[in-house]
GROMACS .gro file of C-alpha atoms in nm:
model
  429
    1MET     CA    1   3.136 -12.130  17.925
    2ARG     CA    2   2.782 -12.190  18.006
    3ALA     CA    3   2.647 -12.045  17.666
    4THR     CA    4   2.906 -12.237  17.471
    5THR     CA    5   2.811 -12.568  17.659
    6ASN     CA    6   2.432 -12.536  17.636
    7GLY     CA    7   2.459 -12.422  17.229
    8SER     CA    8   2.698 -12.770  17.200
    9ASN     CA    9   2.422 -12.988  17.353
   10ASP     CA   10   2.138 -12.825  17.150
   11SER     CA   11   2.349 -12.881  16.828
   12ARG     CA   12   2.385 -13.239  16.932
   13GLY     CA   13   2.033 -13.273  17.034
   14ILE     CA   14   1.931 -13.126  16.708
   15GLY     CA   15   2.141 -13.352  16.520
   16VAL     CA   16   2.037 -13.673  16.727
   17LEU     CA   17   1.649 -13.578  16.589
   18GLN     CA   18   1.767 -13.521  16.220
   19GLN     CA   19   1.919 -13.862  16.207
   20ARG     CA   20   1.584 -14.033  16.375
   21PHE     CA   21   1.366 -13.843  16.099
   22GLN     CA   22   1.599 -13.952  15.843
   23ARG     CA   23   1.595 -14.324  15.935
   24GLU     CA   24   1.185 -14.302  15.982
   25GLU     CA   25   1.206 -14.134  15.632
   26PHE     CA   26   1.382 -14.390  15.525
   27ARG     CA   27   1.177 -14.681  15.648
   28SER     CA   28   0.876 -14.514  15.525
   29GLY     CA   29   1.012 -14.506  15.204
   30VAL     CA   30   1.114 -14.842  15.163
   31ARG     CA   31   0.754 -14.975  15.272
   32ALA     CA   32   0.571 -14.745  15.042
   33LEU     CA   33   0.804 -14.841  14.744
   34VAL     CA   34   0.704 -15.195  14.814
   35MET     CA   35   0.345 -15.192  14.842
   36THR     CA   36   0.352 -14.925  14.560
   37PRO     CA   37   0.657 -14.998  14.329
   38LEU     CA   38   0.464 -14.784  14.062
   39MET     CA   39   0.432 -14.439  14.224
   40GLY     CA   40   0.289 -14.120  14.099
   41PRO     CA   41   0.381 -13.767  14.213
   42ALA     CA   42   0.037 -13.747  14.424
   43HIS     CA   43   0.150 -14.020  14.643
   44GLU     CA   44   0.167 -13.938  15.001
   45ASP     CA   45   0.506 -14.086  15.037
   46PHE     CA   46   0.670 -13.950  14.684
   47VAL     CA   47   0.824 -13.661  14.830
   48ALA     CA   48   1.001 -13.798  15.079
   49ILE     CA   49   1.133 -14.073  14.855
   50ARG     CA   50   1.282 -13.805  14.633
   51ARG     CA   51   1.435 -13.668  14.923
   52GLN     CA   52   1.591 -14.018  15.015
   53ALA     CA   53   1.616 -14.133  14.647
   54GLU     CA   54   2.021 -14.204  14.669
   55ALA     CA   55   2.003 -14.425  14.980
   56LEU     CA   56   1.674 -14.591  14.855
   57ARG     CA   57   1.858 -14.709  14.527
   58GLU     CA   58   2.180 -14.817  14.751
   59TRP     CA   59   1.954 -15.017  14.955
   60PHE     CA   60   1.733 -15.180  14.722
   61SER     CA   61   2.026 -15.234  14.475
   62ARG     CA   62   2.228 -15.422  14.727
   63GLU     CA   63   1.947 -15.602  14.939
   64THR     CA   64   1.731 -15.723  14.658
   65GLY     CA   65   1.878 -15.634  14.322
   66TRP     CA   66   1.576 -15.444  14.222
   67LEU     CA   67   1.670 -15.115  14.015
   68LEU     CA   68   1.474 -14.789  14.156
   69GLN     CA   69   1.411 -14.511  13.921
   70VAL     CA   70   1.300 -14.179  14.113
   71GLU     CA   71   1.221 -13.846  13.835
   72ARG     CA   72   1.009 -13.535  13.927
   73GLU     CA   73   0.724 -13.760  13.716
   74GLY     CA   74   0.704 -14.061  13.993
   75ALA     CA   75   0.925 -14.350  14.096
   76ARG     CA   76   0.930 -14.713  13.966
   77LEU     CA   77   1.081 -14.984  14.173
   78TYR     CA   78   1.132 -15.253  13.923
   79LYS     CA   79   1.053 -15.544  14.144
   80ARG     CA   80   1.081 -15.896  14.014
   81PRO     CA   81   0.930 -16.191  14.160
   82GLY     CA   82   1.146 -16.432  14.376
   83ASP     CA   83   0.911 -16.737  14.297
   84LEU     CA   84   0.774 -16.722  13.947
   85THR     CA   85   0.554 -17.027  14.019
   86ASP     CA   86   0.322 -16.828  14.251
   87VAL     CA   87  -0.009 -16.864  14.119
   88THR     CA   88  -0.203 -16.666  14.406
   89ARG     CA   89  -0.034 -16.352  14.287
   90GLY     CA   90  -0.217 -16.096  14.087
   91LEU     CA   91  -0.460 -15.776  14.049
   92PRO     CA   92  -0.790 -15.854  14.251
   93GLY     CA   93  -1.051 -15.947  14.008
   94TYR     CA   94  -0.825 -15.997  13.718
   95ASN     CA   95  -0.832 -16.331  13.465
   96ARG     CA   96  -0.662 -16.409  13.190
   97ARG     CA   97  -0.898 -16.190  12.985
   98ARG     CA   98  -0.857 -15.880  13.167
   99TYR     CA   99  -0.492 -15.942  13.152
  100VAL     CA  100  -0.500 -15.944  12.789
  101LEU     CA  101  -0.706 -15.602  12.801
  102LEU     CA  102  -0.439 -15.460  13.030
  103CYS     CA  103  -0.162 -15.544  12.782
  104LEU     CA  104  -0.363 -15.416  12.469
  105ALA     CA  105  -0.477 -15.089  12.632
  106CYS     CA  106  -0.120 -14.995  12.717
  107ALA     CA  107  -0.015 -15.075  12.371
  108VAL     CA  108  -0.290 -14.819  12.259
  109LEU     CA  109  -0.165 -14.543  12.520
  110GLU     CA  110   0.189 -14.576  12.385
  111ARG     CA  111   0.066 -14.478  12.052
  112ALA     CA  112  -0.198 -14.226  12.166
  113ASP     CA  113  -0.199 -13.850  12.202
  114PRO     CA  114  -0.154 -13.655  12.566
  115GLN     CA  115  -0.533 -13.717  12.588
  116ILE     CA  116  -0.730 -13.977  12.490
  117THR     CA  117  -1.102 -14.080  12.558
  118LEU     CA  118  -1.267 -14.374  12.673
  119ARG     CA  119  -1.470 -14.452  12.340
  120LEU     CA  120  -1.169 -14.416  12.140
  121LEU     CA  121  -0.942 -14.612  12.362
  122GLY     CA  122  -1.195 -14.899  12.307
  123GLU     CA  123  -1.202 -14.826  11.922
  124ARG     CA  124  -0.819 -14.888  11.920
  125LEU     CA  125  -0.820 -15.184  12.147
  126LEU     CA  126  -1.063 -15.343  11.916
  127GLU     CA  127  -0.844 -15.325  11.644
  128LEU     CA  128  -0.587 -15.470  11.808
  129ALA     CA  129  -0.804 -15.749  11.984
  130ALA     CA  130  -0.873 -15.826  11.635
  131ASP     CA  131  -0.520 -15.982  11.567
  132PRO     CA  132  -0.556 -16.349  11.469
  133SER     CA  133  -0.253 -16.430  11.624
  134LEU     CA  134  -0.399 -16.358  11.955
  135ASP     CA  135  -0.697 -16.583  11.949
  136PHE     CA  136  -0.885 -16.358  12.146
  137THR     CA  137  -1.213 -16.229  12.115
  138PHE     CA  138  -1.328 -15.906  12.225
  139THR     CA  139  -1.606 -15.661  12.141
  140LEU     CA  140  -1.808 -15.383  12.330
  141GLU     CA  141  -2.142 -15.474  12.246
  142ALA     CA  142  -2.224 -15.646  12.614
  143GLN     CA  143  -2.201 -15.492  12.947
  144HIS     CA  144  -1.972 -15.716  13.060
  145GLU     CA  145  -1.730 -15.669  12.814
  146ARG     CA  146  -1.744 -15.298  12.864
  147ARG     CA  147  -1.735 -15.353  13.213
  148ASP     CA  148  -1.416 -15.534  13.135
  149LEU     CA  149  -1.284 -15.228  12.978
  150VAL     CA  150  -1.320 -15.005  13.253
  151SER     CA  151  -1.178 -15.237  13.515
  152VAL     CA  152  -0.865 -15.209  13.324
  153CYS     CA  153  -0.914 -14.796  13.297
  154ARG     CA  154  -0.962 -14.812  13.683
  155THR     CA  155  -0.673 -15.018  13.728
  156LEU     CA  156  -0.443 -14.760  13.507
  157LEU     CA  157  -0.618 -14.466  13.730
  158GLY     CA  158  -0.531 -14.603  14.040
  159LEU     CA  159  -0.136 -14.649  13.941
  160GLY     CA  160  -0.141 -14.301  13.798
  161VAL     CA  161  -0.084 -14.409  13.449
  162LEU     CA  162  -0.439 -14.228  13.355
  163HIS     CA  163  -0.574 -13.929  13.470
  164ARG     CA  164  -0.947 -13.835  13.471
  165VAL     CA  165  -0.994 -13.485  13.350
  166ALA     CA  166  -1.379 -13.545  13.296
  167GLY     CA  167  -1.680 -13.811  13.244
  168ASP     CA  168  -1.773 -14.136  13.405
  169GLU     CA  169  -1.675 -14.487  13.325
  170GLU     CA  170  -1.998 -14.601  13.512
  171THR     CA  171  -2.224 -14.438  13.281
  172PHE     CA  172  -2.032 -14.625  12.991
  173VAL     CA  173  -2.065 -14.930  13.104
  174HIS     CA  174  -2.452 -14.912  13.127
  175ALA     CA  175  -2.527 -14.684  12.835
  176GLY     CA  176  -2.264 -14.796  12.580
  177SER     CA  177  -1.993 -14.607  12.407
  178ASP     CA  178  -2.245 -14.389  12.189
  179GLN     CA  179  -2.412 -14.262  12.490
  180ALA     CA  180  -2.132 -14.171  12.760
  181ASP     CA  181  -1.754 -14.144  12.757
  182ALA     CA  182  -1.472 -14.007  12.971
  183LEU     CA  183  -1.148 -13.815  12.914
  184TYR     CA  184  -0.817 -13.897  13.033
  185ASP     CA  185  -0.463 -13.745  13.033
  186VAL     CA  186  -0.173 -13.996  12.989
  187GLN     CA  187   0.104 -14.012  13.245
  188ARG     CA  188   0.351 -14.134  13.006
  189ARG     CA  189   0.661 -14.139  13.240
  190LEU     CA  190   0.430 -14.385  13.455
  191LEU     CA  191   0.321 -14.571  13.155
  192ALA     CA  192   0.671 -14.652  13.001
  193GLY     CA  193   0.734 -14.779  13.392
  194MET     CA  194   0.456 -15.048  13.355
  195LEU     CA  195   0.656 -15.324  13.248
  196ALA     CA  196   0.925 -15.440  13.481
  197ALA     CA  197   1.094 -15.682  13.261
  198VAL     CA  198   1.505 -15.742  13.210
  199ARG     CA  199   1.402 -15.774  12.841
  200GLY     CA  200   1.100 -15.625  12.675
  201PRO     CA  201   0.856 -15.915  12.493
  202SER     CA  202   0.907 -15.750  12.131
  203THR     CA  203   1.299 -15.784  12.156
  204TRP     CA  204   1.215 -16.162  12.028
  205THR     CA  205   1.193 -16.284  11.681
  206PRO     CA  206   0.949 -16.504  11.592
  207GLU     CA  207   1.204 -16.775  11.544
  208GLU     CA  208   1.363 -16.724  11.912
  209ALA     CA  209   1.052 -16.631  12.102
  210PRO     CA  210   0.986 -16.865  12.388
  211ALA     CA  211   0.749 -17.102  12.344
  212THR     CA  212   0.558 -17.196  12.679
  213LEU     CA  213   0.420 -16.928  12.944
  214ASP     CA  214   0.676 -17.077  13.219
  215GLU     CA  215   0.946 -17.009  12.956
  216ARG     CA  216   0.828 -16.689  12.842
  217LEU     CA  217   0.812 -16.573  13.228
  218ARG     CA  218   1.163 -16.698  13.298
  219ALA     CA  219   1.306 -16.494  12.976
  220LEU     CA  220   1.130 -16.178  13.057
  221VAL     CA  221   1.303 -16.161  13.394
  222GLY     CA  222   1.617 -16.382  13.344
  223GLU     CA  223   1.909 -16.167  13.492
  224HIS     CA  224   2.314 -16.202  13.428
  225VAL     CA  225   2.493 -16.410  13.715
  226ALA     CA  226   2.837 -16.358  13.719
  227ASP     CA  227   2.995 -16.702  13.676
  228SER     CA  228   3.186 -16.718  14.017
  229GLU     CA  229   3.100 -16.780  14.356
  230GLU     CA  230   3.063 -16.449  14.487
  231GLY     CA  231   2.809 -16.369  14.216
  232ARG     CA  232   2.600 -16.677  14.265
  233ARG     CA  233   2.581 -16.629  14.632
  234THR     CA  234   2.469 -16.260  14.552
  235ALA     CA  235   2.214 -16.413  14.301
  236LEU     CA  236   2.061 -16.637  14.587
  237ARG     CA  237   2.091 -16.347  14.811
  238HIS     CA  238   1.881 -16.135  14.649
  239GLN     CA  239   1.640 -16.413  14.554
  240LEU     CA  240   1.564 -16.478  14.901
  241ALA     CA  241   1.521 -16.101  15.001
  242ARG     CA  242   1.272 -16.047  14.721
  243ARG     CA  243   1.087 -16.354  14.878
  244LEU     CA  244   1.093 -16.223  15.235
  245LEU     CA  245   1.000 -15.885  15.148
  246ASP     CA  246   0.718 -16.027  14.903
  247ASP     CA  247   0.588 -16.327  15.063
  248PRO     CA  248   0.417 -16.399  15.399
  249VAL     CA  249   0.647 -16.680  15.480
  250VAL     CA  250   0.932 -16.840  15.296
  251TYR     CA  251   0.942 -17.259  15.388
  252VAL     CA  252   1.261 -17.428  15.400
  253GLU     CA  253   1.106 -17.713  15.225
  254THR     CA  254   1.007 -17.475  14.936
  255LEU     CA  255   1.383 -17.394  14.856
  256ASP     CA  256   1.611 -17.608  14.625
  257PRO     CA  257   1.922 -17.728  14.796
  258GLU     CA  258   2.180 -17.458  14.722
  259ALA     CA  259   1.935 -17.183  14.809
  260ARG     CA  260   1.841 -17.393  15.093
  261ALA     CA  261   2.170 -17.426  15.228
  262TYR     CA  262   2.267 -17.020  15.197
  263PHE     CA  263   1.929 -16.931  15.369
  264LEU     CA  264   1.987 -17.180  15.672
  265ASN     CA  265   2.342 -17.007  15.756
  266GLN     CA  266   2.222 -16.637  15.661
  267ARG     CA  267   1.881 -16.605  15.750
  268GLY     CA  268   1.941 -16.426  16.063
  269PRO     CA  269   2.169 -16.150  15.968
  270MET     CA  270   1.955 -16.122  15.617
  271ALA     CA  271   1.634 -16.092  15.882
  272SER     CA  272   1.798 -15.855  16.074
  273ARG     CA  273   1.883 -15.619  15.811
  274LEU     CA  274   1.562 -15.607  15.643
  275CYS     CA  275   1.361 -15.604  15.938
  276GLU     CA  276   1.574 -15.248  16.062
  277ALA     CA  277   1.503 -15.120  15.689
  278ALA     CA  278   1.135 -15.206  15.651
  279GLY     CA  279   1.025 -15.171  15.992
  280LEU     CA  280   0.890 -15.564  16.011
  281VAL     CA  281   0.944 -15.841  16.328
  282ALA     CA  282   1.117 -16.145  16.212
  283GLU     CA  283   0.978 -16.491  16.334
  284GLN     CA  284   1.223 -16.768  16.309
  285ARG     CA  285   1.084 -17.144  16.309
  286ALA     CA  286   1.232 -17.466  16.222
  287GLU     CA  287   1.009 -17.467  15.914
  288GLY     CA  288   1.096 -17.104  15.789
  289LEU     CA  289   1.107 -16.756  15.847
  290ALA     CA  290   0.829 -16.490  15.828
  291LEU     CA  291   0.893 -16.111  15.848
  292VAL     CA  292   0.590 -15.958  16.015
  293ASP     CA  293   0.421 -15.607  15.952
  294GLU     CA  294   0.285 -15.567  16.327
  295ALA     CA  295   0.079 -15.261  16.228
  296GLY     CA  296  -0.086 -15.469  15.956
  297LEU     CA  297  -0.029 -15.205  15.699
  298LEU     CA  298   0.231 -15.368  15.438
  299THR     CA  299   0.004 -15.613  15.320
  300ASP     CA  300  -0.253 -15.704  15.033
  301VAL     CA  301  -0.429 -15.957  15.257
  302ALA     CA  302  -0.458 -15.844  15.646
  303MET     CA  303  -0.519 -16.112  15.913
  304PRO     CA  304  -0.672 -16.024  16.133
  305ALA     CA  305  -0.884 -15.755  15.956
  306GLU     CA  306  -1.236 -15.647  15.958
  307GLY     CA  307  -1.514 -15.764  15.754
  308THR     CA  308  -1.705 -16.060  15.710
  309ASP     CA  309  -1.464 -16.221  15.500
  310ALA     CA  310  -1.169 -16.158  15.712
  311HIS     CA  311  -1.374 -16.268  16.033
  312VAL     CA  312  -1.441 -16.629  15.841
  313THR     CA  313  -1.104 -16.657  15.749
  314LEU     CA  314  -0.980 -16.656  16.093
  315LEU     CA  315  -1.236 -16.870  16.214
  316VAL     CA  316  -1.131 -17.120  15.968
  317ALA     CA  317  -0.764 -17.045  16.034
  318GLU     CA  318  -0.820 -17.110  16.388
  319TYR     CA  319  -1.024 -17.434  16.309
  320LEU     CA  320  -0.761 -17.578  16.104
  321ALA     CA  321  -0.480 -17.511  16.356
  322SER     CA  322  -0.668 -17.664  16.610
  323ARG     CA  323  -0.750 -17.986  16.407
  324GLN     CA  324  -0.346 -17.980  16.344
  325ARG     CA  325  -0.250 -17.946  16.683
  326GLN     CA  326  -0.522 -18.235  16.813
  327HIS     CA  327  -0.388 -18.439  16.548
  328GLN     CA  328   0.005 -18.414  16.655
  329ALA     CA  329  -0.094 -18.455  17.015
  330ASP     CA  330  -0.263 -18.819  16.880
  331GLY     CA  331   0.073 -18.901  16.736
  332ASP     CA  332   0.339 -19.111  16.932
  333GLY     CA  333   0.555 -18.821  16.975
  334ALA     CA  334   0.860 -18.987  16.802
  335ALA     CA  335   0.850 -18.757  16.530
  336PRO     CA  336   0.629 -18.450  16.388
  337ALA     CA  337   0.323 -18.577  16.251
  338PRO     CA  338   0.231 -18.455  15.891
  339ALA     CA  339  -0.014 -18.256  15.820
  340ARG     CA  340  -0.367 -18.377  15.771
  341SER     CA  341  -0.572 -18.282  15.509
  342ILE     CA  342  -0.904 -18.138  15.570
  343HIS     CA  343  -1.188 -18.124  15.309
  344GLU     CA  344  -1.357 -17.830  15.166
  345HIS     CA  345  -1.690 -17.961  15.277
  346ASP     CA  346  -1.554 -17.988  15.646
  347ILE     CA  347  -1.481 -17.657  15.647
  348ALA     CA  348  -1.840 -17.580  15.517
  349ASP     CA  349  -1.986 -17.784  15.794
  350PHE     CA  350  -1.786 -17.564  16.023
  351LEU     CA  351  -1.894 -17.273  15.909
  352HIS     CA  352  -2.291 -17.353  15.912
  353GLU     CA  353  -2.216 -17.429  16.302
  354ALA     CA  354  -2.015 -17.140  16.365
  355LYS     CA  355  -2.314 -16.919  16.185
  356ALA     CA  356  -2.514 -16.977  16.505
  357ARG     CA  357  -2.261 -16.814  16.721
  358TYR     CA  358  -2.147 -16.543  16.484
  359GLY     CA  359  -2.355 -16.492  16.194
  360ARG     CA  360  -2.517 -16.164  16.349
  361TYR     CA  361  -2.179 -16.013  16.305
  362TRP     CA  362  -2.176 -16.095  15.937
  363ARG     CA  363  -2.320 -15.946  15.658
  364LYS     CA  364  -2.662 -16.058  15.518
  365SER     CA  365  -2.578 -16.280  15.215
  366ALA     CA  366  -2.325 -16.472  15.437
  367ARG     CA  367  -2.631 -16.566  15.659
  368GLU     CA  368  -2.842 -16.697  15.368
  369PRO     CA  369  -2.881 -17.070  15.334
  370GLY     CA  370  -2.603 -17.238  15.162
  371ALA     CA  371  -2.351 -16.956  15.189
  372GLU     CA  372  -2.124 -17.164  15.383
  373GLY     CA  373  -1.960 -17.323  15.082
  374GLU     CA  374  -1.897 -16.976  14.916
  375LEU     CA  375  -1.750 -16.862  15.274
  376ALA     CA  376  -1.519 -17.168  15.287
  377ARG     CA  377  -1.400 -17.057  14.923
  378ILE     CA  378  -1.315 -16.723  15.003
  379ALA     CA  379  -1.156 -16.817  15.347
  380ILE     CA  380  -0.955 -17.091  15.152
  381GLU     CA  381  -0.827 -16.841  14.909
  382ARG     CA  382  -0.688 -16.614  15.137
  383LEU     CA  383  -0.519 -16.859  15.355
  384GLU     CA  384  -0.356 -16.973  15.061
  385LYS     CA  385  -0.237 -16.634  14.963
  386LEU     CA  386  -0.117 -16.585  15.293
  387ARG     CA  387   0.089 -16.926  15.266
  388LEU     CA  388  -0.105 -17.058  15.593
  389ALA     CA  389  -0.269 -17.357  15.397
  390GLU     CA  390  -0.257 -17.509  15.059
  391ARG     CA  391  -0.542 -17.691  14.841
  392LYS     CA  392  -0.502 -17.988  14.637
  393ALA     CA  393  -0.781 -18.195  14.477
  394GLY     CA  394  -1.019 -18.102  14.686
  395ALA     CA  395  -0.850 -18.111  15.025
  396VAL     CA  396  -0.698 -17.809  15.256
  397HIS     CA  397  -0.341 -17.894  15.389
  398PRO     CA  398  -0.245 -17.674  15.705
  399LEU     CA  399   0.080 -17.517  15.650
  400PRO     CA  400   0.316 -17.476  15.984
  401ALA     CA  401   0.299 -17.086  15.987
  402LEU     CA  402  -0.070 -17.171  16.077
  403ALA     CA  403   0.005 -17.269  16.433
  404ARG     CA  404  -0.002 -16.918  16.525
  405PHE     CA  405  -0.350 -16.888  16.488
  406ALA     CA  406  -0.443 -17.169  16.743
  407LEU     CA  407  -0.608 -16.971  16.999
  408GLY     CA  408  -0.894 -17.146  17.125
  409ASP     CA  409  -1.253 -17.047  17.176
  410ALA     CA  410  -1.303 -16.638  17.106
  411GLU     CA  411  -1.435 -16.400  17.344
  412ILE     CA  412  -1.727 -16.212  17.236
  413ARG     CA  413  -1.724 -15.861  17.372
  414GLU     CA  414  -1.996 -15.633  17.272
  415THR     CA  415  -1.862 -15.288  17.201
  416ARG     CA  416  -1.865 -14.986  16.964
  417THR     CA  417  -1.516 -14.941  16.834
  418VAL     CA  418  -1.350 -15.204  16.674
  419PRO     CA  419  -0.958 -15.274  16.771
  420ALA     CA  420  -0.706 -15.200  16.528
  421ALA     CA  421  -0.540 -15.511  16.366
  422VAL     CA  422  -0.205 -15.639  16.458
  423GLY     CA  423   0.007 -15.905  16.377
  424GLY     CA  424  -0.083 -15.904  15.988
  425LEU     CA  425   0.129 -16.108  15.770
  426ARG     CA  426   0.222 -15.961  15.443
  427PHE     CA  427   0.106 -16.035  15.071
  428ASP     CA  428   0.225 -15.821  14.763
  429GLN     CA  429   0.083 -15.799  14.393
   0.00000   0.00000   0.00000
């Protein structure tokens, strides 16, 4: 009898451990796919995602309406943004020119052999770029143009679409295509998953093709919504879940009336489900809702974080939050005071004063005379991406979530180690 009882207890203990492991593995899969929606087999979480593929497919489909494909060659979560007007998203260092080059490079690779050289990729890209309908000029004669092409190749390398076999891109930048080269394997399954569109742009005839950029974006990701009350509620739930997972914070005032009514009624249960699955913590305020990653890993722009730019951003956030708090304290208390805008030169002046106290911790270029303007620009851009501030006509307007950084004067401690960043808000490309 004793042996049977112990065996039963051991079995229950093993079952509990297995359930806990599966929950943690599922959560890691959700987080990994949100951050890396196009994932090759070399990714550290890919094996776990293959084990949890069915549960992950069902969860993403139910909560966000995103399709998940998991195969031996990789995984693709077809994320579609909840807000098409967000101009702060994008690949780091990319402008319109590099995005055009990225699209042309993918078109070349789609028609290429399983292996291709950097030089051949450039030559074929030049042929496509010469199409007069593109209104686009590109050559490989100047070093900055070769660097643009190499940046695109490195993006594709990072996504797993290309795999370097031999060669060096940096030599190609400096020496030119005649003296340097690189050889790549083309991963076709990952290449096929690059475009996360409901309808491919090549399916439109010239007569029916959308004319403006806004119309094109909406046409690419437009999804069928059932003409019923349940269908509209499901579409609203998916749209809001996408924003909560992708955006640092969702403000009530940014939602249209129908979405706002649903959000105010359902944000508690929705936040609970998303936080449980993704390992996040909900911060609910009257102005909106943020799902915070306390580990600071589920983010593109962490705050706080290491480095001069991150430190300057934290100082500016505290400065803006303190100014806003003082402005509200000066009001009559009858109603919340509207956010007061602050000019960029005020922030630069603040950083000029802060340099005397914190400059020894900054990189050398940030301590140079006149560097405050560039530091202010960087800090404001980071705060915009984190939905903590917005910039209009040269003025910076604090947003409600910035209040969490009204911390007061920092205490400087000399130490050899840097504490781990906590409380980072999230931002996805």
